[in-house]
mmCIF file of C-alpha atoms and ligand atoms in Angstrom:
data_model
loop_
_atom_site.group_PDB
_atom_site.id
_atom_site.type_symbol
_atom_site.label_atom_id
_atom_site.label_comp_id
_atom_site.label_asym_id
_atom_site.label_seq_id
_atom_site.Cartn_x
_atom_site.Cartn_y
_atom_site.Cartn_z
ATOM 1 C CA UNK A 84 0.000 0.000 0.000
ATOM 2 C CA UNK A 85 1.232 3.508 -0.908
ATOM 3 C CA UNK A 86 1.759 6.406 1.494
ATOM 4 C CA UNK A 87 -1.300 8.674 1.808
ATOM 5 C CA UNK A 88 -1.927 11.796 3.909
ATOM 6 C CA UNK A 89 -3.110 9.362 6.584
ATOM 7 C CA UNK A 90 -0.328 6.801 6.720
ATOM 8 C CA UNK A 91 3.161 5.760 5.683
ATOM 9 C CA UNK A 92 3.543 3.112 2.964
ATOM 10 C CA UNK A 93 3.585 -0.543 4.006
ATOM 11 C CA UNK A 94 7.310 -0.814 3.148
ATOM 12 C CA UNK A 95 8.165 2.257 5.281
ATOM 13 C CA UNK A 96 6.071 0.915 8.191
ATOM 14 C CA UNK A 97 7.611 -2.577 8.015
ATOM 15 C CA UNK A 98 11.147 -1.140 7.897
ATOM 16 C CA UNK A 99 10.403 1.343 10.707
ATOM 17 C CA UNK A 100 9.251 -1.326 13.154
ATOM 18 C CA UNK A 101 11.820 -3.959 12.170
ATOM 19 C CA UNK A 102 14.684 -1.470 12.595
ATOM 20 C CA UNK A 103 13.247 -0.050 15.846
ATOM 21 C CA UNK A 104 12.936 -3.522 17.375
ATOM 22 C CA UNK A 105 16.416 -4.640 16.344
ATOM 23 C CA UNK A 106 18.073 -1.380 17.481
ATOM 24 C CA UNK A 107 16.474 -1.511 20.922
ATOM 25 C CA UNK A 108 17.586 -5.156 21.350
ATOM 26 C CA UNK A 109 21.108 -4.250 20.155
ATOM 27 C CA UNK A 110 21.347 -1.473 22.724
ATOM 28 C CA UNK A 111 20.022 -3.682 25.562
ATOM 29 C CA UNK A 112 22.230 -6.661 24.738
ATOM 30 C CA UNK A 113 25.124 -4.329 23.781
ATOM 31 C CA UNK A 114 25.340 -2.945 27.305
ATOM 32 C CA UNK A 115 24.797 -6.407 28.858
ATOM 33 C CA UNK A 116 27.383 -8.226 26.747
ATOM 34 C CA UNK A 117 30.129 -5.788 27.791
ATOM 35 C CA UNK A 118 29.614 -6.772 31.486
ATOM 36 C CA UNK A 119 32.092 -9.324 32.834
ATOM 37 C CA UNK A 120 29.384 -11.327 34.648
ATOM 38 C CA UNK A 121 27.274 -11.855 31.510
ATOM 39 C CA UNK A 122 27.246 -15.546 30.460
ATOM 40 C CA UNK A 123 27.684 -16.492 26.778
ATOM 41 C CA UNK A 124 29.325 -13.155 26.008
ATOM 42 C CA UNK A 125 31.188 -14.340 22.924
ATOM 43 C CA UNK A 126 28.017 -15.735 21.339
ATOM 44 C CA UNK A 127 26.090 -12.530 22.075
ATOM 45 C CA UNK A 128 28.906 -10.481 20.479
ATOM 46 C CA UNK A 129 28.525 -12.498 17.277
ATOM 47 C CA UNK A 130 24.750 -11.995 17.181
ATOM 48 C CA UNK A 131 25.274 -8.309 17.984
ATOM 49 C CA UNK A 132 27.537 -7.875 14.955
ATOM 50 C CA UNK A 133 25.131 -9.851 12.737
ATOM 51 C CA UNK A 134 22.037 -7.846 13.693
ATOM 52 C CA UNK A 135 24.050 -4.605 13.713
ATOM 53 C CA UNK A 136 25.026 -5.098 10.075
ATOM 54 C CA UNK A 137 21.380 -6.055 9.368
ATOM 55 C CA UNK A 138 20.352 -2.610 10.698
ATOM 56 C CA UNK A 139 22.944 -0.999 8.440
ATOM 57 C CA UNK A 140 21.594 -2.771 5.347
ATOM 58 C CA UNK A 141 17.909 -2.179 6.226
ATOM 59 C CA UNK A 142 18.574 1.499 7.006
ATOM 60 C CA UNK A 143 20.291 2.096 3.674
ATOM 61 C CA UNK A 144 17.345 0.420 1.888
ATOM 62 C CA UNK A 145 14.978 2.524 3.980
ATOM 63 C CA UNK A 146 16.793 5.765 3.170
ATOM 64 C CA UNK A 147 16.779 4.987 -0.564
ATOM 65 C CA UNK A 148 13.070 4.116 -0.347
ATOM 66 C CA UNK A 149 12.392 7.309 1.622
ATOM 67 C CA UNK A 150 14.160 9.512 -0.945
ATOM 68 C CA UNK A 151 12.122 7.986 -3.782
ATOM 69 C CA UNK A 152 8.687 7.918 -2.143
ATOM 70 C CA UNK A 153 6.610 10.741 -0.674
ATOM 71 C CA UNK A 154 5.796 10.616 3.042
ATOM 72 C CA UNK A 155 2.597 11.992 4.576
ATOM 73 C CA UNK A 156 2.972 15.681 5.455
ATOM 74 C CA UNK A 157 2.980 16.630 9.132
ATOM 75 C CA UNK A 158 -0.338 17.624 10.762
ATOM 76 C CA UNK A 159 -1.282 21.316 10.310
ATOM 77 C CA UNK A 160 -1.772 21.882 14.029
ATOM 78 C CA UNK A 161 1.945 21.525 14.779
ATOM 79 C CA UNK A 162 3.851 24.582 15.991
ATOM 80 C CA UNK A 163 7.001 25.676 14.157
ATOM 81 C CA UNK A 164 9.358 24.349 16.875
ATOM 82 C CA UNK A 165 7.531 20.998 16.898
ATOM 83 C CA UNK A 166 8.002 20.615 13.125
ATOM 84 C CA UNK A 167 11.713 21.461 13.476
ATOM 85 C CA UNK A 168 12.098 19.054 16.454
ATOM 86 C CA UNK A 169 10.385 16.217 14.520
ATOM 87 C CA UNK A 170 12.547 16.779 11.432
ATOM 88 C CA UNK A 171 15.803 17.048 13.419
ATOM 89 C CA UNK A 172 14.913 13.846 15.314
ATOM 90 C CA UNK A 173 14.137 11.945 12.094
ATOM 91 C CA UNK A 174 17.322 13.113 10.340
ATOM 92 C CA UNK A 175 19.336 12.372 13.507
ATOM 93 C CA UNK A 176 17.896 8.840 13.546
ATOM 94 C CA UNK A 177 18.906 8.229 9.929
ATOM 95 C CA UNK A 178 22.449 9.478 10.612
ATOM 96 C CA UNK A 179 22.758 7.212 13.683
ATOM 97 C CA UNK A 180 20.997 4.177 12.138
ATOM 98 C CA UNK A 181 23.731 4.187 9.489
ATOM 99 C CA UNK A 182 26.614 5.778 11.443
ATOM 100 C CA UNK A 183 26.553 3.601 14.598
ATOM 101 C CA UNK A 184 26.803 0.239 12.743
ATOM 102 C CA UNK A 185 29.480 1.677 10.428
ATOM 103 C CA UNK A 186 31.513 2.690 13.489
ATOM 104 C CA UNK A 187 30.919 -0.810 14.964
ATOM 105 C CA UNK A 188 32.187 -2.420 11.765
ATOM 106 C CA UNK A 189 35.236 -0.127 11.704
ATOM 107 C CA UNK A 190 35.854 -0.956 15.387
ATOM 108 C CA UNK A 191 35.968 -4.734 14.822
ATOM 109 C CA UNK A 192 38.150 -4.123 11.734
ATOM 110 C CA UNK A 193 40.628 -2.206 13.919
ATOM 111 C CA UNK A 194 40.746 -4.993 16.530
ATOM 112 C CA UNK A 195 43.960 -6.990 16.930
ATOM 113 C CA UNK A 196 42.025 -10.048 18.161
ATOM 114 C CA UNK A 197 42.158 -12.849 15.575
ATOM 115 C CA UNK A 198 38.364 -13.311 15.458
ATOM 116 C CA UNK A 199 36.777 -14.397 12.193
ATOM 117 C CA UNK A 200 33.564 -12.378 11.922
ATOM 118 C CA UNK A 201 30.786 -14.377 10.292
ATOM 119 C CA UNK A 202 27.340 -12.841 10.127
ATOM 120 C CA UNK A 203 24.742 -15.336 11.379
ATOM 121 C CA UNK A 204 27.600 -17.896 11.326
ATOM 122 C CA UNK A 205 27.298 -17.898 7.530
ATOM 123 C CA UNK A 206 28.450 -14.744 5.750
ATOM 124 C CA UNK A 207 32.060 -13.623 6.300
ATOM 125 C CA UNK A 208 32.302 -9.947 7.308
ATOM 126 C CA UNK A 209 35.469 -8.538 5.730
ATOM 127 C CA UNK A 210 37.484 -5.842 7.475
ATOM 128 C CA UNK A 211 36.461 -2.368 6.390
ATOM 129 C CA UNK A 212 38.674 -1.102 3.578
ATOM 130 C CA UNK A 213 41.263 1.386 4.811
ATOM 131 C CA UNK A 214 41.044 0.366 8.497
ATOM 132 C CA UNK A 215 44.123 -1.363 9.875
ATOM 133 C CA UNK A 216 44.563 -3.012 13.278
ATOM 134 C CA UNK A 217 45.312 -0.426 15.958
ATOM 135 C CA UNK A 218 44.527 -0.446 19.676
ATOM 136 C CA UNK A 219 44.328 3.355 19.768
ATOM 137 C CA UNK A 220 41.863 3.527 16.859
ATOM 138 C CA UNK A 221 39.786 0.653 18.255
ATOM 139 C CA UNK A 222 39.527 2.467 21.604
ATOM 140 C CA UNK A 223 38.398 5.726 19.976
ATOM 141 C CA UNK A 224 35.828 3.928 17.812
ATOM 142 C CA UNK A 225 34.502 2.096 20.909
ATOM 143 C CA UNK A 226 33.991 5.451 22.561
ATOM 144 C CA UNK A 227 32.067 6.858 19.584
ATOM 145 C CA UNK A 228 30.057 3.629 19.173
ATOM 146 C CA UNK A 229 28.883 3.925 22.768
ATOM 147 C CA UNK A 230 28.148 7.666 22.452
ATOM 148 C CA UNK A 231 26.182 6.952 19.242
ATOM 149 C CA UNK A 232 24.084 4.295 21.002
ATOM 150 C CA UNK A 233 23.377 6.725 23.858
ATOM 151 C CA UNK A 234 22.343 9.412 21.365
ATOM 152 C CA UNK A 235 19.903 6.931 19.801
ATOM 153 C CA UNK A 236 18.417 6.414 23.267
ATOM 154 C CA UNK A 237 18.109 10.170 23.747
ATOM 155 C CA UNK A 238 16.339 10.613 20.400
ATOM 156 C CA UNK A 239 14.180 7.595 21.239
ATOM 157 C CA UNK A 240 12.894 9.280 24.405
ATOM 158 C CA UNK A 241 12.093 12.519 22.502
ATOM 159 C CA UNK A 242 10.561 10.573 19.600
ATOM 160 C CA UNK A 243 8.313 8.352 21.714
ATOM 161 C CA UNK A 244 7.394 11.339 23.906
ATOM 162 C CA UNK A 245 6.331 13.218 20.756
ATOM 163 C CA UNK A 246 4.409 10.220 19.374
ATOM 164 C CA UNK A 247 2.516 9.727 22.646
ATOM 165 C CA UNK A 248 1.763 13.458 22.933
ATOM 166 C CA UNK A 249 0.278 13.396 19.424
ATOM 167 C CA UNK A 250 -1.768 10.352 20.292
ATOM 168 C CA UNK A 251 -3.088 11.174 23.750
ATOM 169 C CA UNK A 252 -2.979 15.001 23.898
ATOM 170 C CA UNK A 253 -3.378 16.294 20.319
ATOM 171 C CA UNK A 254 -5.355 13.192 19.232
ATOM 172 C CA UNK A 255 -4.394 13.984 15.632
ATOM 173 C CA UNK A 256 -3.837 10.429 14.382
ATOM 174 C CA UNK A 257 -0.051 10.826 13.902
ATOM 175 C CA UNK A 258 0.738 7.520 15.633
ATOM 176 C CA UNK A 259 -1.780 5.760 13.382
ATOM 177 C CA UNK A 260 0.292 6.853 10.352
ATOM 178 C CA UNK A 261 2.943 4.411 11.569
ATOM 179 C CA UNK A 262 0.504 1.973 13.258
ATOM 180 C CA UNK A 263 -2.486 1.853 10.879
ATOM 181 C CA UNK A 264 -4.439 -0.623 13.026
ATOM 182 C CA UNK A 265 -4.838 2.211 15.561
ATOM 183 C CA UNK A 266 -6.763 4.244 12.995
ATOM 184 C CA UNK A 267 -10.207 3.610 14.386
ATOM 185 C CA UNK A 268 -8.980 3.528 17.977
ATOM 186 C CA UNK A 269 -7.600 7.091 18.271
ATOM 187 C CA UNK A 270 -8.656 8.258 21.782
HETATM 188 C C1 HEM B 554 22.491 0.193 15.146
HETATM 189 C C2 HEM B 554 23.433 -0.692 15.357
HETATM 190 C C3 HEM B 554 24.153 -0.886 16.673
HETATM 191 C C4 HEM B 554 23.832 -0.471 17.930
HETATM 192 C C5 HEM B 554 22.624 0.342 18.381
HETATM 193 C C6 HEM B 554 24.889 -0.933 18.819
HETATM 194 C C7 HEM B 554 24.918 -0.718 20.190
HETATM 195 C C8 HEM B 554 25.932 -1.113 21.028
HETATM 196 C C9 HEM B 554 26.004 -0.865 22.442
HETATM 197 C C10 HEM B 554 24.956 -0.117 23.268
HETATM 198 C C11 HEM B 554 27.157 -1.402 22.913
HETATM 199 C C12 HEM B 554 27.682 -1.360 24.352
HETATM 200 C C13 HEM B 554 28.511 -0.110 24.484
HETATM 201 C C14 HEM B 554 29.680 -0.281 25.384
HETATM 202 O O1 HEM B 554 29.478 -0.366 26.580
HETATM 203 O O2 HEM B 554 30.805 -0.341 24.856
HETATM 204 C C15 HEM B 554 27.841 -1.996 21.805
HETATM 205 C C16 HEM B 554 29.073 -2.625 21.876
HETATM 206 C C17 HEM B 554 29.679 -3.238 20.803
HETATM 207 N N1 HEM B 554 29.256 -3.265 19.484
HETATM 208 FE FE1 HEM B 554 27.564 -2.435 18.793
HETATM 209 N N2 HEM B 554 25.829 -1.616 18.080
HETATM 210 C C18 HEM B 554 25.416 -1.610 16.766
HETATM 211 C C19 HEM B 554 26.073 -2.189 15.693
HETATM 212 C C20 HEM B 554 27.284 -2.871 15.767
HETATM 213 C C21 HEM B 554 27.971 -3.459 14.651
HETATM 214 C C22 HEM B 554 27.482 -3.448 13.192
HETATM 215 C C23 HEM B 554 29.107 -4.026 15.124
HETATM 216 C C24 HEM B 554 30.199 -4.774 14.408
HETATM 217 C C25 HEM B 554 30.086 -5.332 13.212
HETATM 218 C C26 HEM B 554 29.135 -3.789 16.566
HETATM 219 C C27 HEM B 554 30.128 -4.221 17.403
HETATM 220 C C28 HEM B 554 30.169 -3.972 18.756
HETATM 221 C C29 HEM B 554 31.239 -4.448 19.630
HETATM 222 C C30 HEM B 554 32.459 -5.292 19.206
HETATM 223 C C31 HEM B 554 30.931 -3.970 20.905
HETATM 224 C C32 HEM B 554 31.734 -4.188 22.202
HETATM 225 C C33 HEM B 554 32.604 -2.998 22.465
HETATM 226 C C34 HEM B 554 33.334 -3.192 23.785
HETATM 227 O O3 HEM B 554 33.936 -4.232 23.961
HETATM 228 O O4 HEM B 554 33.269 -2.268 24.609
HETATM 229 N N3 HEM B 554 28.008 -3.075 16.907
HETATM 230 N N4 HEM B 554 27.080 -1.798 20.662
HETATM 231 C C1 HEM B 555 14.820 3.087 18.106
HETATM 232 C C2 HEM B 555 13.554 3.068 17.721
HETATM 233 C C3 HEM B 555 12.989 3.966 16.646
HETATM 234 C C4 HEM B 555 13.613 4.563 15.591
HETATM 235 C C5 HEM B 555 15.092 4.467 15.180
HETATM 236 C C6 HEM B 555 12.609 5.326 14.879
HETATM 237 C C7 HEM B 555 12.867 6.097 13.736
HETATM 238 C C8 HEM B 555 11.927 6.817 13.049
HETATM 239 C C9 HEM B 555 12.198 7.617 11.862
HETATM 240 C C10 HEM B 555 13.569 7.786 11.218
HETATM 241 C C11 HEM B 555 11.012 8.154 11.461
HETATM 242 C C12 HEM B 555 10.799 9.070 10.250
HETATM 243 C C13 HEM B 555 10.203 8.260 9.148
HETATM 244 C C14 HEM B 555 10.513 8.841 7.800
HETATM 245 O O1 HEM B 555 10.072 9.966 7.525
HETATM 246 O O2 HEM B 555 11.183 8.161 7.034
HETATM 247 C C15 HEM B 555 9.988 7.698 12.370
HETATM 248 C C16 HEM B 555 8.656 8.024 12.292
HETATM 249 C C17 HEM B 555 7.721 7.688 13.241
HETATM 250 N N1 HEM B 555 7.927 6.914 14.376
HETATM 251 FE FE1 HEM B 555 9.659 6.060 14.938
HETATM 252 N N2 HEM B 555 11.403 5.184 15.510
HETATM 253 C C18 HEM B 555 11.595 4.358 16.589
HETATM 254 C C19 HEM B 555 10.625 3.946 17.499
HETATM 255 C C20 HEM B 555 9.337 4.391 17.511
HETATM 256 C C21 HEM B 555 8.342 4.061 18.529
HETATM 257 C C22 HEM B 555 8.580 3.147 19.747
HETATM 258 C C23 HEM B 555 7.190 4.711 18.179
HETATM 259 C C24 HEM B 555 5.842 4.729 18.875
HETATM 260 C C25 HEM B 555 5.652 4.899 20.147
HETATM 261 C C26 HEM B 555 7.434 5.422 16.942
HETATM 262 C C27 HEM B 555 6.522 6.182 16.262
HETATM 263 C C28 HEM B 555 6.732 6.842 15.078
HETATM 264 C C29 HEM B 555 5.724 7.593 14.356
HETATM 265 C C30 HEM B 555 4.260 7.773 14.775
HETATM 266 C C31 HEM B 555 6.336 8.125 13.217
HETATM 267 C C32 HEM B 555 5.674 8.988 12.124
HETATM 268 C C33 HEM B 555 5.865 10.427 12.424
HETATM 269 C C34 HEM B 555 5.228 11.229 11.325
HETATM 270 O O3 HEM B 555 4.080 10.993 11.009
HETATM 271 O O4 HEM B 555 5.905 12.070 10.754
HETATM 272 N N3 HEM B 555 8.758 5.229 16.572
HETATM 273 N N4 HEM B 555 10.576 6.908 13.327
#
């Protein structure tokens, strides 16, 4: 189904929710797997890299789709600052959805550990071109990877806060544009 003034297209909706779910799991397990006490850490690292690269691929597809397909325009009742905040949040998400996994990939490419990275235990993940093994570089990339994940969480809080305000306070059907089954249930 195509985008209309009332909803995003089915492709945009499917990609939005798939990426949101994977990113939130990556952040949760990302912080857990770096704790010494966490069992099965090595296995979780491998799944983390696999789903992280999945986010990268899905986000690039989503961005290409987004640039080629119109999205519903924002509701008329929004104030100027709200429109700017929504746009900045959405652009920030796209930058981080692509930037954080790229930094993760560069980080494992800079690692000196002789680990063979295989996505889903099947597809070999080559080292990123131009990145050579270096403890200093790996450490800096780790820092930015963590900051990037925290920025996603910050945007997430603003984004969900905005979505819930639209739904429960403005009651303007914005959430239903991304969750069409809510259409007839707007409070
Ligand atoms: C949107 C995608 C991703 C998100 C949201 C994400 C999130 C996180 C988070 C929250 C951590 C824990 C931060 C810390 O305490 O260091 C982490 C660690 C890590 N991530 Fe990701 N990640 C993503 C993609 C990737 C990718 C694609 C790779 C590699 C191919 C990767 C490799 C790693 C590694 C190796 C660590 C452990 C770093 C350490 O030992 O401190 N991540 N990630
Ligand atoms: C980490 C998780 C999430 C990410 C990365 C994310 C990202 C995005 C992005 C980039 C857009 C802009 C779509 C576009 O124009 O291409 C968007 C729209 C939207 N998101 Fe999320 N989202 C997340 C979670 C959520 C959650 C949990 C909710 C609901 C509570 C939600 C509700 C919405 C709604 C309603 C829109 C449409 C806004 C509009 O009509 O302009 N999102 N999201």
